[in-house]
């Protein structure tokens, strides 16, 4: 049997090992974290596999894992699923959780071989999947339009993070070694034979010898792949970055100083790469600037990649829709369309529409008025589904209802993030904070708060969707939040991020702030 993974923290590791045990005829069980309260180590959806003599994966910081394994082996013996609670409110008073919270798990003995085999194959093929775990021990794949159930739990699982690293010398080897040691996939591309020999000696699994820039093959990058360029060679830089831009990598970055990166970007533009694509290339790379040691640069770069990774918590996060309200008449803006006005080289709307949400939203819907075709083109170019609201003149609530009705029809959306098109300063970090705040099970709505005033962006869970379609006039989502009766939370928003553009003076003031 293959060696057990060191920690098995990824679903792919747990399911692969479980699949091996099933194929070998070994009695085994699957453990799923179905809920947490407080500061749990693992999130809902985390997996653990248990056999008669081994276990893979973990569901806590070590405080209850051994007891869970014992309970799993008992479930195997009696051939019955178990739902258990540890910590606050648990009958296991001798196993308190140091964090003071609670962890709920479901133990499934003799898991369905076909489901486990298929899930293992899907993740190995780098395809995301949804799994549904029933209290009676059944495992199934979530339907496109699942029905809520008190007797089942549904979680999303994505492939592992993978890095494609192209470079020369110590930097790419250090990053490849650290990433592979962390359990991530690594595809190392080297030009020099000496580097390839060192990579083999370091135990790097996938090594490619780059021959000529004109012979680069189509990238196999997917939405869970990061591409990192780690050398300075004018012959290779532009072709490799162009290759990465033609794929689906969620992160594209290159080493070098700010000046070096500026020169690189100009070369890409001269080669015919669009400015929008050039802006996707991160440089200089790393959370910590100006590092000169290969190992430190590797850690700094890997941390930046993990921060950008769209699936770092995919098992814990519900499916999110982003709804942008962009149908306002802009009547107070003295000259032209405020959303098309230039701000720092791009239209105001482009700044708002380039928001990043992790994990990748299930859908991004923007609502415009019928006569706003230029807005629609910008939004569609940036990947938004654009809906026209023929009743936009009736107020913001009509656009909110137009978008929410489309989201309700999907059936699989569990929460919606509502944003305004005339707020271009809101940071991606703020959206991240909104989503993380909503992960607390008791929270059903989250609004931003600036100078003691409630303001968008806002997030609402599914129980509020119907009411969001019933608002009238200029009544916004604030009314729903205030009616949330203690299940709402607020997140601070700086005055700079809260600034919306209504007048030309607003735009000039904002531009002065950006230029300062």
PDB file of N, CA and C in Angstrom, residues 170-172 174-175 178 228-230 232 254-256 284-304:
ATOM      1  N   UNK A 170      18.918  29.500  -8.000  1.00  0.00           N
ATOM      2  CA  UNK A 170      18.465  29.071  -6.673  1.00  0.00           C
ATOM      3  C   UNK A 170      17.006  29.424  -6.394  1.00  0.00           C
ATOM      4  N   UNK A 171      16.519  30.538  -6.936  1.00  0.00           N
ATOM      5  CA  UNK A 171      15.171  30.991  -6.593  1.00  0.00           C
ATOM      6  C   UNK A 171      14.081  29.982  -6.953  1.00  0.00           C
ATOM      7  N   UNK A 172      14.007  29.521  -8.202  1.00  0.00           N
ATOM      8  CA  UNK A 172      12.937  28.568  -8.528  1.00  0.00           C
ATOM      9  C   UNK A 172      13.073  27.242  -7.794  1.00  0.00           C
ATOM     10  N   UNK A 174      14.296  26.782  -4.755  1.00  0.00           N
ATOM     11  CA  UNK A 174      13.847  26.985  -3.376  1.00  0.00           C
ATOM     12  C   UNK A 174      12.325  26.995  -3.303  1.00  0.00           C
ATOM     13  N   UNK A 175      11.672  27.702  -4.217  1.00  0.00           N
ATOM     14  CA  UNK A 175      10.212  27.766  -4.207  1.00  0.00           C
ATOM     15  C   UNK A 175       9.607  26.392  -4.494  1.00  0.00           C
ATOM     16  N   UNK A 178      10.053  24.067  -1.310  1.00  0.00           N
ATOM     17  CA  UNK A 178       9.168  24.421  -0.199  1.00  0.00           C
ATOM     18  C   UNK A 178       7.716  24.088  -0.529  1.00  0.00           C
ATOM     19  N   UNK A 228       4.772  31.267 -11.807  1.00  0.00           N
ATOM     20  CA  UNK A 228       5.790  32.174 -11.264  1.00  0.00           C
ATOM     21  C   UNK A 228       7.008  32.172 -12.181  1.00  0.00           C
ATOM     22  N   UNK A 229       7.372  33.349 -12.674  1.00  0.00           N
ATOM     23  CA  UNK A 229       8.570  33.514 -13.499  1.00  0.00           C
ATOM     24  C   UNK A 229       9.699  33.966 -12.593  1.00  0.00           C
ATOM     25  N   UNK A 230      10.807  33.211 -12.566  1.00  0.00           N
ATOM     26  CA  UNK A 230      11.862  33.494 -11.590  1.00  0.00           C
ATOM     27  C   UNK A 230      13.240  33.581 -12.233  1.00  0.00           C
ATOM     28  N   UNK A 232      15.622  36.544 -15.071  1.00  0.00           N
ATOM     29  CA  UNK A 232      15.632  37.726 -15.922  1.00  0.00           C
ATOM     30  C   UNK A 232      16.329  37.348 -17.226  1.00  0.00           C
ATOM     31  N   UNK A 254       6.109  37.611 -11.401  1.00  0.00           N
ATOM     32  CA  UNK A 254       7.483  37.564 -11.894  1.00  0.00           C
ATOM     33  C   UNK A 254       8.406  38.298 -10.936  1.00  0.00           C
ATOM     34  N   UNK A 255       9.612  37.762 -10.739  1.00  0.00           N
ATOM     35  CA  UNK A 255      10.584  38.385  -9.842  1.00  0.00           C
ATOM     36  C   UNK A 255      11.145  39.657 -10.466  1.00  0.00           C
ATOM     37  N   UNK A 256      11.789  40.434  -9.618  1.00  0.00           N
ATOM     38  CA  UNK A 256      12.436  41.645 -10.112  1.00  0.00           C
ATOM     39  C   UNK A 256      11.973  42.872  -9.361  1.00  0.00           C
ATOM     40  N   UNK A 284       6.716  43.559  -8.264  1.00  0.00           N
ATOM     41  CA  UNK A 284       7.532  42.438  -7.783  1.00  0.00           C
ATOM     42  C   UNK A 284       6.678  41.461  -6.948  1.00  0.00           C
ATOM     43  N   UNK A 285       7.121  40.217  -6.883  1.00  0.00           N
ATOM     44  CA  UNK A 285       6.347  39.206  -6.184  1.00  0.00           C
ATOM     45  C   UNK A 285       6.780  39.105  -4.724  1.00  0.00           C
ATOM     46  N   UNK A 286       5.871  38.516  -3.924  1.00  0.00           N
ATOM     47  CA  UNK A 286       6.171  38.286  -2.512  1.00  0.00           C
ATOM     48  C   UNK A 286       5.498  39.280  -1.598  1.00  0.00           C
ATOM     49  N   UNK A 287       5.093  38.814  -0.412  1.00  0.00           N
ATOM     50  CA  UNK A 287       4.472  39.696   0.567  1.00  0.00           C
ATOM     51  C   UNK A 287       5.482  40.645   1.191  1.00  0.00           C
ATOM     52  N   UNK A 288       6.736  40.206   1.258  1.00  0.00           N
ATOM     53  CA  UNK A 288       7.794  41.029   1.847  1.00  0.00           C
ATOM     54  C   UNK A 288       8.672  41.553   0.723  1.00  0.00           C
ATOM     55  N   UNK A 289       8.832  42.861   0.576  1.00  0.00           N
ATOM     56  CA  UNK A 289       9.597  43.407  -0.546  1.00  0.00           C
ATOM     57  C   UNK A 289      11.103  43.273  -0.375  1.00  0.00           C
ATOM     58  N   UNK A 290      11.790  43.280  -1.519  1.00  0.00           N
ATOM     59  CA  UNK A 290      13.257  43.409  -1.584  1.00  0.00           C
ATOM     60  C   UNK A 290      14.013  42.309  -0.862  1.00  0.00           C
ATOM     61  N   UNK A 291      13.533  41.086  -0.906  1.00  0.00           N
ATOM     62  CA  UNK A 291      14.275  39.972  -0.315  1.00  0.00           C
ATOM     63  C   UNK A 291      15.334  39.474  -1.294  1.00  0.00           C
ATOM     64  N   UNK A 292      16.478  39.095  -0.771  1.00  0.00           N
ATOM     65  CA  UNK A 292      17.582  38.675  -1.650  1.00  0.00           C
ATOM     66  C   UNK A 292      18.039  37.243  -1.386  1.00  0.00           C
ATOM     67  N   UNK A 293      17.497  36.599  -0.360  1.00  0.00           N
ATOM     68  CA  UNK A 293      17.810  35.195  -0.103  1.00  0.00           C
ATOM     69  C   UNK A 293      16.757  34.323  -0.758  1.00  0.00           C
ATOM     70  N   UNK A 294      17.175  33.282  -1.465  1.00  0.00           N
ATOM     71  CA  UNK A 294      16.243  32.439  -2.219  1.00  0.00           C
ATOM     72  C   UNK A 294      15.186  31.824  -1.316  1.00  0.00           C
ATOM     73  N   UNK A 295      15.578  31.345  -0.140  1.00  0.00           N
ATOM     74  CA  UNK A 295      14.613  30.691   0.744  1.00  0.00           C
ATOM     75  C   UNK A 295      13.574  31.685   1.257  1.00  0.00           C
ATOM     76  N   UNK A 296      14.003  32.884   1.627  1.00  0.00           N
ATOM     77  CA  UNK A 296      13.060  33.890   2.108  1.00  0.00           C
ATOM     78  C   UNK A 296      12.132  34.357   0.992  1.00  0.00           C
ATOM     79  N   UNK A 297      12.684  34.544  -0.198  1.00  0.00           N
ATOM     80  CA  UNK A 297      11.857  34.925  -1.341  1.00  0.00           C
ATOM     81  C   UNK A 297      10.820  33.846  -1.625  1.00  0.00           C
ATOM     82  N   UNK A 298      11.228  32.578  -1.490  1.00  0.00           N
ATOM     83  CA  UNK A 298      10.312  31.468  -1.743  1.00  0.00           C
ATOM     84  C   UNK A 298       9.149  31.491  -0.756  1.00  0.00           C
ATOM     85  N   UNK A 299       9.443  31.662   0.540  1.00  0.00           N
ATOM     86  CA  UNK A 299       8.388  31.696   1.548  1.00  0.00           C
ATOM     87  C   UNK A 299       7.472  32.894   1.315  1.00  0.00           C
ATOM     88  N   UNK A 300       8.061  34.048   1.027  1.00  0.00           N
ATOM     89  CA  UNK A 300       7.284  35.259   0.795  1.00  0.00           C
ATOM     90  C   UNK A 300       6.369  35.104  -0.425  1.00  0.00           C
ATOM     91  N   UNK A 301       6.892  34.499  -1.485  1.00  0.00           N
ATOM     92  CA  UNK A 301       6.105  34.298  -2.706  1.00  0.00           C
ATOM     93  C   UNK A 301       4.992  33.285  -2.483  1.00  0.00           C
ATOM     94  N   UNK A 302       5.315  32.195  -1.807  1.00  0.00           N
ATOM     95  CA  UNK A 302       4.301  31.178  -1.548  1.00  0.00           C
ATOM     96  C   UNK A 302       3.182  31.749  -0.681  1.00  0.00           C
ATOM     97  N   UNK A 303       3.532  32.588   0.288  1.00  0.00           N
ATOM     98  CA  UNK A 303       2.507  33.212   1.131  1.00  0.00           C
ATOM     99  C   UNK A 303       1.586  34.107   0.300  1.00  0.00           C
ATOM    100  N   UNK A 304       2.156  34.835  -0.640  1.00  0.00           N
ATOM    101  CA  UNK A 304       1.340  35.698  -1.502  1.00  0.00           C
ATOM    102  C   UNK A 304       0.412  34.865  -2.377  1.00  0.00           C
TER     103      UNK A 304
END
